[in-house]
């Protein structure tokens, strides 16, 4: 079944995708500890169960449990039931576990293909939106909409940056504190809300020797800014002409390329935006709407501590991705795998984040503050679509197009605001969400269909021949092991 009049992938792209080899390096702290659990879990999975089916089952569990939380607190202000928080923690754990074993199942059954990698990353891009949203609802972050906006879009941006650096370097790299650690941090947040109730994030904590907790925001900002700027300037002063992308070097004062200077501007803007978020949060006041209790003499609540941890993890993730991007790509003259500038992927994603922020700030009906969950899900689906296109561009070694049909959704909201149409923004937001969700599903289905036709494979089913071969291989390996054990015993008796 064709979802588009023309195919999305050209024969050349399909050929390069079929030749694609998965490359990944990980230094995660938790991955090593969880390997025994994942190995045991995959050993219990039947050989006939397709790896992609495992991935999508985990995603469905994660989405359903998050939507239950959204149902009870669509504005992220209402206190969700404790069992809903526990269910959300369980759903995320199930997704994380199944997401970790789908690759093991593919190798176990001999069905590893580039489609599996693409499908896995596509599901992750969607899951990131729901995971970030669920964490905000668990701590009732709706009382601070700017912080909630920052938190959710920061998660989407970091996931996009991870694949941006993959597009540049040709290899997906995980640091010591990365996706697994972030997922278990959010699981812990949900469990705390489930055991003690969401109000636990609003209890008072005594200060120490008059040191106000709000000072930690400034201290952390300065430390993170210095750490990031040090790495940026170290690249600038060691960079040569023509490095860091296929752009032409600008020998200003004899150092740096155009990519370096753009990166400095990007980091300066990020730090400025973060400071503005801090100011907005601090000015929110204590006991907002009569429902919160603040720290003494500070105006800061316990719920911000998970945010500080999340921002710290975000800085680490962004640092690892940006450092790879600025080091130059594997393409010609340090370009991406497709031979394009290493900075080119920032344009499509900016078409998602910038309109989201403008519409949020300019809304006369305060559509984001009143309906934050729906707003984040709508723009999250656009971000997922753009991220999927970046993954496809990397795996097919093709240039990424800047414009996308999913941007029609945000355009509806923008034009409705600009021309002051009589249609309520809430209804337009629902129309936007429906459009971008269907557009994402349509694109994903079409790409998977074309790849399956080209590689002559099934998306959610292991062919009978491969299934039988896997059983024979497993039986032969088992028999070989038993035979070796018998031979060792015989030699020992003789």
Coordinates of C-alpha atoms in Angstrom, one line a residue:
X1 CA 0.0 0.0 0.0
X2 CA 1.5 3.4 -1.1
X3 CA 0.9 6.3 1.3
X4 CA 2.5 8.8 -1.1
X5 CA 2.2 9.2 -4.9
X6 CA 5.9 9.0 -5.3
X7 CA 8.4 6.9 -3.4
X8 CA 10.3 8.7 -0.6
X9 CA 13.6 6.9 -1.1
X10 CA 15.4 6.7 -4.4
X11 CA 17.1 3.5 -5.6
X12 CA 20.5 5.0 -4.7
X13 CA 19.3 5.7 -1.1
X14 CA 17.9 2.2 -0.7
X15 CA 21.2 0.8 -2.0
X16 CA 23.2 2.8 0.5
X17 CA 20.9 2.0 3.3
X18 CA 21.1 -1.8 2.6
X19 CA 25.0 -1.4 2.8
X20 CA 24.7 0.6 6.1
X21 CA 26.5 -0.9 9.1
X22 CA 25.5 0.0 12.6
X23 CA 28.2 1.7 14.6
X24 CA 27.9 2.5 18.2
X25 CA 30.1 3.1 21.2
X26 CA 28.9 3.3 24.8
X27 CA 30.4 4.2 28.1
X28 CA 27.2 4.1 30.1
X29 CA 27.5 3.5 33.8
X30 CA 24.3 1.5 34.1
X31 CA 24.4 -0.5 30.9
X32 CA 27.1 -2.8 32.3
X33 CA 25.1 -3.4 35.4
X34 CA 21.9 -4.2 33.5
X35 CA 23.4 -6.5 30.9
X36 CA 22.7 -9.7 33.0
X37 CA 19.1 -8.7 33.3
X38 CA 18.8 -8.0 29.6
X39 CA 20.5 -11.3 28.7
X40 CA 18.2 -13.3 31.0
X41 CA 15.1 -11.5 29.6
X42 CA 16.0 -12.1 26.0
X43 CA 16.6 -15.8 26.7
X44 CA 13.0 -16.1 27.7
X45 CA 11.7 -14.5 24.5
X46 CA 10.5 -17.1 21.9
X47 CA 12.5 -17.2 18.7
X48 CA 9.5 -16.6 16.5
X49 CA 8.9 -13.1 18.1
X50 CA 10.2 -10.4 15.7
X51 CA 12.6 -7.8 17.1
X52 CA 10.6 -4.9 15.7
X53 CA 7.5 -6.3 17.4
X54 CA 9.3 -6.2 20.7
X55 CA 10.2 -2.6 20.2
X56 CA 6.7 -1.4 19.2
X57 CA 5.1 -3.4 22.1
X58 CA 7.4 -1.5 24.6
X59 CA 6.5 1.8 23.0
X60 CA 2.8 1.1 23.2
X61 CA 3.1 0.3 26.9
X62 CA 5.0 3.5 27.5
X63 CA 2.5 5.6 25.6
X64 CA -0.6 4.1 27.3
X65 CA 0.8 4.5 30.8
X66 CA 1.8 8.1 30.1
X67 CA -1.6 8.9 28.6
X68 CA -3.3 7.6 31.8
X69 CA -1.2 10.2 33.7
X70 CA -2.1 12.9 31.2
X71 CA -5.8 12.0 31.6
X72 CA -5.7 12.7 35.3
X73 CA -3.5 15.9 35.0
X74 CA -3.8 17.4 31.5
X75 CA -2.6 20.8 32.7
X76 CA 0.3 19.3 34.8
X77 CA -1.1 21.0 37.9
X78 CA -3.7 18.6 39.2
X79 CA -2.4 15.9 41.5
X80 CA -2.5 12.6 39.6
X81 CA -3.3 9.4 41.6
X82 CA -0.3 7.6 43.1
X83 CA -1.1 4.4 41.2
X84 CA -0.9 6.3 37.9
X85 CA 2.6 7.5 38.8
X86 CA 3.6 3.9 39.7
X87 CA 2.1 2.6 36.5
X88 CA 4.0 5.2 34.5
X89 CA 7.3 4.1 36.2
X90 CA 6.5 0.5 35.3
X91 CA 5.6 1.4 31.7
X92 CA 8.9 3.2 31.3
X93 CA 10.8 0.3 32.8
X94 CA 9.1 -2.1 30.4
X95 CA 9.9 0.1 27.5
X96 CA 13.5 0.5 28.5
X97 CA 14.0 -3.3 29.0
X98 CA 12.3 -4.2 25.7
X99 CA 14.2 -1.5 23.8
X100 CA 17.4 -2.9 25.2
X101 CA 16.7 -6.5 24.0
X102 CA 15.3 -6.0 20.6
X103 CA 18.9 -5.8 19.1
X104 CA 19.8 -8.9 21.1
X105 CA 16.8 -10.8 19.7
X106 CA 17.7 -9.7 16.2
X107 CA 21.2 -11.1 16.5
X108 CA 19.9 -14.2 18.3
X109 CA 17.5 -14.9 15.4
X110 CA 19.9 -13.8 12.6
X111 CA 17.5 -11.1 11.4
X112 CA 19.6 -7.9 12.0
X113 CA 18.9 -5.4 9.3
X114 CA 19.3 -1.6 8.9
X115 CA 15.5 -1.4 9.1
X116 CA 15.7 -2.6 12.7
X117 CA 18.1 0.2 13.6
X118 CA 15.8 2.8 11.9
X119 CA 12.7 1.4 13.5
X120 CA 14.3 1.4 17.0
X121 CA 15.4 5.0 16.7
X122 CA 12.0 6.0 15.3
X123 CA 10.3 4.6 18.4
X124 CA 12.8 6.3 20.7
X125 CA 12.1 9.7 19.1
X126 CA 8.4 9.3 20.0
X127 CA 9.1 7.8 23.4
X128 CA 11.3 10.8 24.3
X129 CA 8.3 13.1 24.1
X130 CA 6.1 11.0 26.3
X131 CA 8.8 10.3 28.9
X132 CA 9.7 14.0 29.3
X133 CA 6.0 15.0 29.6
X134 CA 5.3 12.3 32.2
X135 CA 8.2 13.5 34.4
X136 CA 6.8 17.1 34.3
X137 CA 3.3 15.9 35.3
X138 CA 4.7 13.8 38.1
X139 CA 6.2 16.9 39.8
X140 CA 3.2 19.2 38.9
X141 CA 5.4 21.4 36.8
X142 CA 2.4 23.0 35.2
X143 CA 2.6 25.8 37.8
X144 CA 5.8 26.8 36.1
X145 CA 5.0 26.6 32.3
X146 CA 8.3 28.1 31.2
X147 CA 10.3 25.5 33.1
X148 CA 8.0 22.8 31.7
X149 CA 8.6 24.1 28.1
X150 CA 12.3 24.1 28.7
X151 CA 12.4 20.6 30.2
X152 CA 10.4 18.9 27.4
X153 CA 12.1 20.7 24.5
X154 CA 15.5 20.2 26.1
X155 CA 14.8 16.4 26.0
X156 CA 13.8 16.5 22.3
X157 CA 16.8 18.7 21.4
X158 CA 19.2 16.4 23.1
X159 CA 17.8 13.3 21.3
X160 CA 18.1 15.2 18.0
X161 CA 21.7 16.3 18.8
X162 CA 22.6 12.7 19.5
X163 CA 21.6 11.8 15.9
X164 CA 23.1 15.0 14.6
X165 CA 26.5 14.0 15.8
X166 CA 25.9 10.5 14.3
X167 CA 25.1 12.2 11.0
X168 CA 28.4 14.0 11.3
X169 CA 30.7 11.2 12.6
X170 CA 29.0 8.1 11.3
X171 CA 28.8 6.5 14.7
X172 CA 26.3 6.8 17.6
X173 CA 28.1 7.5 20.8
X174 CA 26.8 7.3 24.4
X175 CA 28.6 8.9 27.3
X176 CA 28.8 7.7 30.9
X177 CA 25.7 9.6 31.8
X178 CA 23.3 9.1 28.9
X179 CA 19.9 7.7 27.9
X180 CA 19.8 4.8 30.3
X181 CA 20.7 7.0 33.3
X182 CA 18.1 9.6 32.3
X183 CA 15.4 7.0 32.0
X184 CA 16.1 5.5 35.5
X185 CA 16.2 9.0 36.9
X186 CA 12.7 9.6 35.7
X187 CA 11.6 6.2 36.9
X188 CA 12.9 7.2 40.3
X189 CA 10.9 10.5 40.2
X190 CA 7.7 8.5 39.4
X191 CA 8.3 6.1 42.2
X192 CA 8.9 8.9 44.7
X193 CA 5.6 10.5 43.6
X194 CA 3.9 7.1 43.8
X195 CA 5.1 6.3 47.3
X196 CA 4.9 9.8 48.9
X197 CA 2.5 11.5 46.6
X198 CA 3.2 14.5 44.2
X199 CA 3.0 16.8 47.2
X200 CA 6.4 15.5 48.4
X201 CA 8.0 17.8 45.8
X202 CA 6.5 20.8 47.7
X203 CA 7.7 20.1 51.2
X204 CA 10.0 22.4 53.0
X205 CA 13.7 21.7 53.4
X206 CA 15.7 23.7 56.0
X207 CA 18.5 25.9 54.7
X208 CA 22.1 25.6 55.8
X209 CA 23.9 28.6 57.4
X210 CA 21.7 31.1 55.6
X211 CA 22.8 29.8 52.1
X212 CA 19.8 30.1 49.9
X213 CA 19.0 27.3 47.5
X214 CA 18.3 29.8 44.7
X215 CA 22.0 30.6 44.7
X216 CA 22.6 27.0 43.4
X217 CA 20.9 28.0 40.1
X218 CA 23.5 30.7 39.5
X219 CA 26.4 28.6 40.7
X220 CA 25.4 25.7 38.4
X221 CA 24.8 28.0 35.5
X222 CA 28.3 29.5 35.9
X223 CA 30.0 26.2 36.3
X224 CA 28.3 24.6 33.3
X225 CA 28.8 27.7 31.2
X226 CA 32.6 27.7 32.0
X227 CA 32.9 24.0 31.2
X228 CA 31.1 24.3 27.9
X229 CA 32.9 27.5 26.8
X230 CA 36.3 26.0 27.7
X231 CA 35.6 23.1 25.3
X232 CA 34.4 25.5 22.6
X233 CA 37.3 27.8 22.8
X234 CA 39.8 24.9 22.9
X235 CA 38.4 23.8 19.6
X236 CA 38.5 27.3 18.2
X237 CA 42.1 27.9 19.0
X238 CA 43.3 24.5 17.8
X239 CA 41.1 24.4 14.7
X240 CA 42.6 24.8 11.2
X241 CA 41.4 26.3 8.0
X242 CA 38.6 24.3 6.4
X243 CA 38.0 22.1 9.5
X244 CA 34.6 21.5 11.1
X245 CA 32.5 21.2 8.0
X246 CA 32.6 21.9 4.3
X247 CA 32.2 25.7 4.9
X248 CA 35.1 28.0 4.1
X249 CA 37.3 29.1 7.0
X250 CA 37.2 32.7 8.1
X251 CA 40.7 33.6 9.4
X252 CA 39.5 36.2 11.9
X253 CA 42.6 36.9 14.1
X254 CA 44.1 33.8 12.5
X255 CA 41.9 31.2 14.3
X256 CA 38.6 29.4 13.9
X257 CA 36.2 28.6 11.2
X258 CA 32.6 29.8 10.6
X259 CA 31.3 26.7 12.4
X260 CA 33.2 27.6 15.5
X261 CA 31.8 31.1 15.7
X262 CA 28.3 29.9 15.0
X263 CA 28.7 27.4 17.9
X264 CA 29.9 30.2 20.2
X265 CA 26.7 32.2 19.4
X266 CA 24.6 29.1 19.9
X267 CA 26.1 28.5 23.4
X268 CA 25.8 32.2 24.3
X269 CA 22.1 32.1 23.3
X270 CA 21.6 28.8 25.3
X271 CA 23.1 30.3 28.5
X272 CA 21.1 33.5 28.0
X273 CA 17.9 31.5 27.6
X274 CA 18.6 29.4 30.6
X275 CA 19.2 32.5 32.7
X276 CA 15.9 33.9 31.5
X277 CA 14.1 30.7 32.5
X278 CA 15.7 31.0 36.0
X279 CA 14.3 34.6 36.3
X280 CA 10.9 33.5 35.2
X281 CA 10.9 30.6 37.6
X282 CA 12.1 32.8 40.5
X283 CA 9.4 35.4 39.8
X284 CA 6.7 32.8 40.0
X285 CA 6.3 33.4 43.7
X286 CA 5.7 31.0 46.5
X287 CA 2.4 29.3 47.2
X288 CA 1.2 29.9 43.7
X289 CA -2.6 29.5 43.4
X290 CA -2.5 28.7 47.1
X291 CA -1.3 25.2 46.5
X292 CA 2.4 25.1 47.0
X293 CA 4.8 25.5 49.9
X294 CA 8.2 27.1 49.2
X295 CA 11.5 26.8 50.9
X296 CA 12.1 29.4 53.7
X297 CA 13.6 32.7 52.4
X298 CA 14.1 31.4 48.9
X299 CA 10.9 31.0 46.9
X300 CA 12.3 27.7 45.7
X301 CA 10.5 24.4 46.0
X302 CA 11.6 20.8 46.2
X303 CA 10.2 20.1 42.8
X304 CA 13.0 22.0 41.2
X305 CA 15.7 19.6 42.4
X306 CA 14.8 17.0 39.7
X307 CA 15.0 19.9 37.2
X308 CA 18.5 20.7 38.3
X309 CA 19.5 17.1 37.9
X310 CA 17.9 17.0 34.5
X311 CA 19.7 20.2 33.4
X312 CA 23.0 18.7 34.6
X313 CA 22.4 15.6 32.6
X314 CA 21.3 17.7 29.6
X315 CA 24.6 19.6 29.8
X316 CA 26.6 16.4 29.8
X317 CA 24.7 15.0 26.9
X318 CA 24.9 18.2 24.9
X319 CA 28.6 18.5 25.6
X320 CA 29.3 15.0 24.2
X321 CA 27.2 15.6 21.1
X322 CA 28.5 19.1 20.3
X323 CA 32.1 18.2 20.8
X324 CA 31.7 15.4 18.2
X325 CA 30.0 17.8 15.8
X326 CA 32.6 20.5 16.1
X327 CA 35.5 18.0 15.7
X328 CA 34.5 17.6 12.0
X329 CA 32.7 14.9 10.1
X330 CA 33.8 11.8 8.3
X331 CA 32.8 13.2 4.9
X332 CA 34.9 15.2 2.5
X333 CA 36.7 18.2 4.1
X334 CA 35.3 17.3 7.5
X335 CA 31.6 17.3 6.3
X336 CA 28.8 15.0 7.3
X337 CA 28.3 11.5 5.9
X338 CA 26.3 13.0 3.1
X339 CA 29.0 15.6 2.3
X340 CA 27.0 18.5 3.7
X341 CA 27.9 21.1 6.3
X342 CA 28.0 19.8 9.8
X343 CA 25.7 22.8 10.8
X344 CA 23.0 22.0 8.2
X345 CA 20.8 19.8 10.6
X346 CA 20.3 22.8 12.9
X347 CA 17.9 24.5 10.4
X348 CA 15.2 21.8 10.2
X349 CA 15.0 21.5 14.0
X350 CA 14.9 25.3 14.5
X351 CA 11.7 25.3 12.4
X352 CA 10.2 23.2 15.2
X353 CA 11.5 24.9 18.4
X354 CA 11.3 28.6 17.3
X355 CA 7.6 28.5 16.2
X356 CA 6.8 26.5 19.4
X357 CA 8.3 29.2 21.6
X358 CA 6.8 32.1 19.6
X359 CA 3.3 30.6 19.6
X360 CA 3.5 29.9 23.3
X361 CA 4.6 33.5 24.1
X362 CA 2.2 35.3 21.7
X363 CA -1.0 33.3 22.4
X364 CA -3.8 35.6 23.4
X365 CA -5.8 32.6 24.8
X366 CA -2.7 31.2 26.6
X367 CA -3.2 27.9 24.8
X368 CA 0.1 26.4 26.1
X369 CA -0.5 27.4 29.8
X370 CA -4.0 26.0 29.7
X371 CA -3.2 22.8 27.7
X372 CA 0.5 22.1 28.1
X373 CA 0.2 18.3 27.6
X374 CA -1.6 18.6 24.3
X375 CA 0.8 21.4 23.2
X376 CA 3.9 19.4 23.9
X377 CA 2.6 16.3 22.3
X378 CA 1.7 18.2 19.1
X379 CA 5.1 19.8 18.7
X380 CA 6.8 16.6 20.0
X381 CA 5.4 14.7 17.1
X382 CA 6.8 17.3 14.7
X383 CA 10.2 17.0 16.4
X384 CA 10.0 13.2 16.1
X385 CA 9.2 13.5 12.4
X386 CA 12.2 15.7 11.8
X387 CA 14.5 13.4 13.9
X388 CA 13.3 10.4 11.9
X389 CA 14.2 12.2 8.7
X390 CA 17.7 12.9 10.1
X391 CA 18.1 9.3 10.9
X392 CA 17.1 8.3 7.4
X393 CA 19.5 10.9 5.9
X394 CA 22.3 9.4 8.0
X395 CA 21.6 5.8 7.0
X396 CA 21.1 6.6 3.3
X397 CA 24.0 9.1 3.3
X398 CA 21.7 11.7 1.8
X399 CA 21.2 15.4 2.2
X400 CA 18.4 16.4 4.7
X401 CA 15.7 18.6 3.3
X402 CA 14.9 21.7 5.4
X403 CA 11.1 21.9 5.0
X404 CA 8.6 19.2 5.9
X405 CA 4.9 18.6 5.6
X406 CA 4.5 18.2 9.4
X407 CA 5.3 22.0 9.7
X408 CA 1.8 22.6 8.3
X409 CA 0.5 21.9 11.9
X410 CA 2.4 24.6 13.6
X411 CA 1.7 26.9 10.7
X412 CA -2.1 26.5 11.5
X413 CA -1.5 27.9 15.0
X414 CA 0.8 30.6 13.8
X415 CA -1.6 31.9 11.1
X416 CA -4.6 31.6 13.4
X417 CA -2.8 33.9 15.8
X418 CA -1.4 36.3 13.2
X419 CA -4.7 36.9 11.5
X420 CA -6.9 36.8 14.6
X421 CA -9.2 34.2 13.2
X422 CA -12.5 33.5 15.1
X423 CA -11.4 29.8 15.6
X424 CA -10.4 29.0 19.2
X425 CA -6.8 28.2 19.5
X426 CA -7.7 25.0 21.5
X427 CA -9.5 23.6 18.5
X428 CA -6.7 24.6 16.2
X429 CA -4.2 22.9 18.6
X430 CA -6.2 19.6 18.4
X431 CA -6.3 19.9 14.6
X432 CA -2.5 20.5 14.6
X433 CA -2.0 17.4 16.9
X434 CA -4.1 15.2 14.6
X435 CA -2.3 16.4 11.5
X436 CA 1.2 16.0 12.7
X437 CA 0.5 12.6 14.3
X438 CA -1.0 11.2 11.1
X439 CA 1.8 12.7 9.0
X440 CA 4.4 11.0 11.2
X441 CA 2.7 7.7 11.0
X442 CA 2.2 8.1 7.3
X443 CA 5.9 8.9 6.7
X444 CA 7.1 6.1 9.0
X445 CA 4.9 3.5 7.4
X446 CA 5.9 4.5 3.9
X447 CA 9.7 4.4 4.7
X448 CA 9.3 1.0 6.3
X449 CA 7.3 -0.3 3.4
X450 CA 9.9 0.8 0.8
X451 CA 12.7 -0.7 2.8
X452 CA 10.9 -4.0 3.3
X453 CA 10.1 -4.2 -0.4
X454 CA 13.7 -3.5 -1.3
X455 CA 15.3 -5.9 1.2
X456 CA 12.5 -8.5 0.8
X457 CA 11.9 -8.7 4.6
X458 CA 8.9 -8.4 6.9
X459 CA 8.5 -5.7 9.5
X460 CA 6.8 -7.6 12.3
X461 CA 7.3 -11.2 11.3
X462 CA 10.3 -13.5 11.1
X463 CA 10.2 -15.6 7.9
X464 CA 9.5 -19.3 8.6
X465 CA 12.9 -20.3 7.1
X466 CA 14.8 -17.9 9.4
X467 CA 12.8 -19.2 12.3
X468 CA 13.7 -22.8 11.6
X469 CA 17.3 -22.0 11.0
X470 CA 17.5 -20.2 14.3
X471 CA 16.0 -23.2 16.1
X472 CA 18.5 -25.5 14.3
X473 CA 21.4 -23.3 15.2
X474 CA 20.3 -23.1 18.8
X475 CA 19.9 -26.8 19.0
X476 CA 23.2 -27.5 17.3
X477 CA 25.0 -25.1 19.7
X478 CA 23.3 -26.7 22.7
X479 CA 24.2 -30.2 21.4
X480 CA 27.8 -29.1 20.7
X481 CA 28.1 -27.8 24.2
X482 CA 26.7 -31.0 25.7
X483 CA 29.1 -33.1 23.5
X484 CA 32.1 -31.0 24.6
X485 CA 31.1 -31.5 28.2
X486 CA 30.8 -35.3 27.7
X487 CA 34.2 -35.4 26.1
X488 CA 35.8 -33.5 28.9
X489 CA 34.2 -35.9 31.4
X490 CA 35.5 -38.9 29.5
X491 CA 39.0 -37.5 29.4
X492 CA 38.8 -36.8 33.1
X493 CA 37.8 -40.4 33.9
X494 CA 40.5 -41.9 31.6

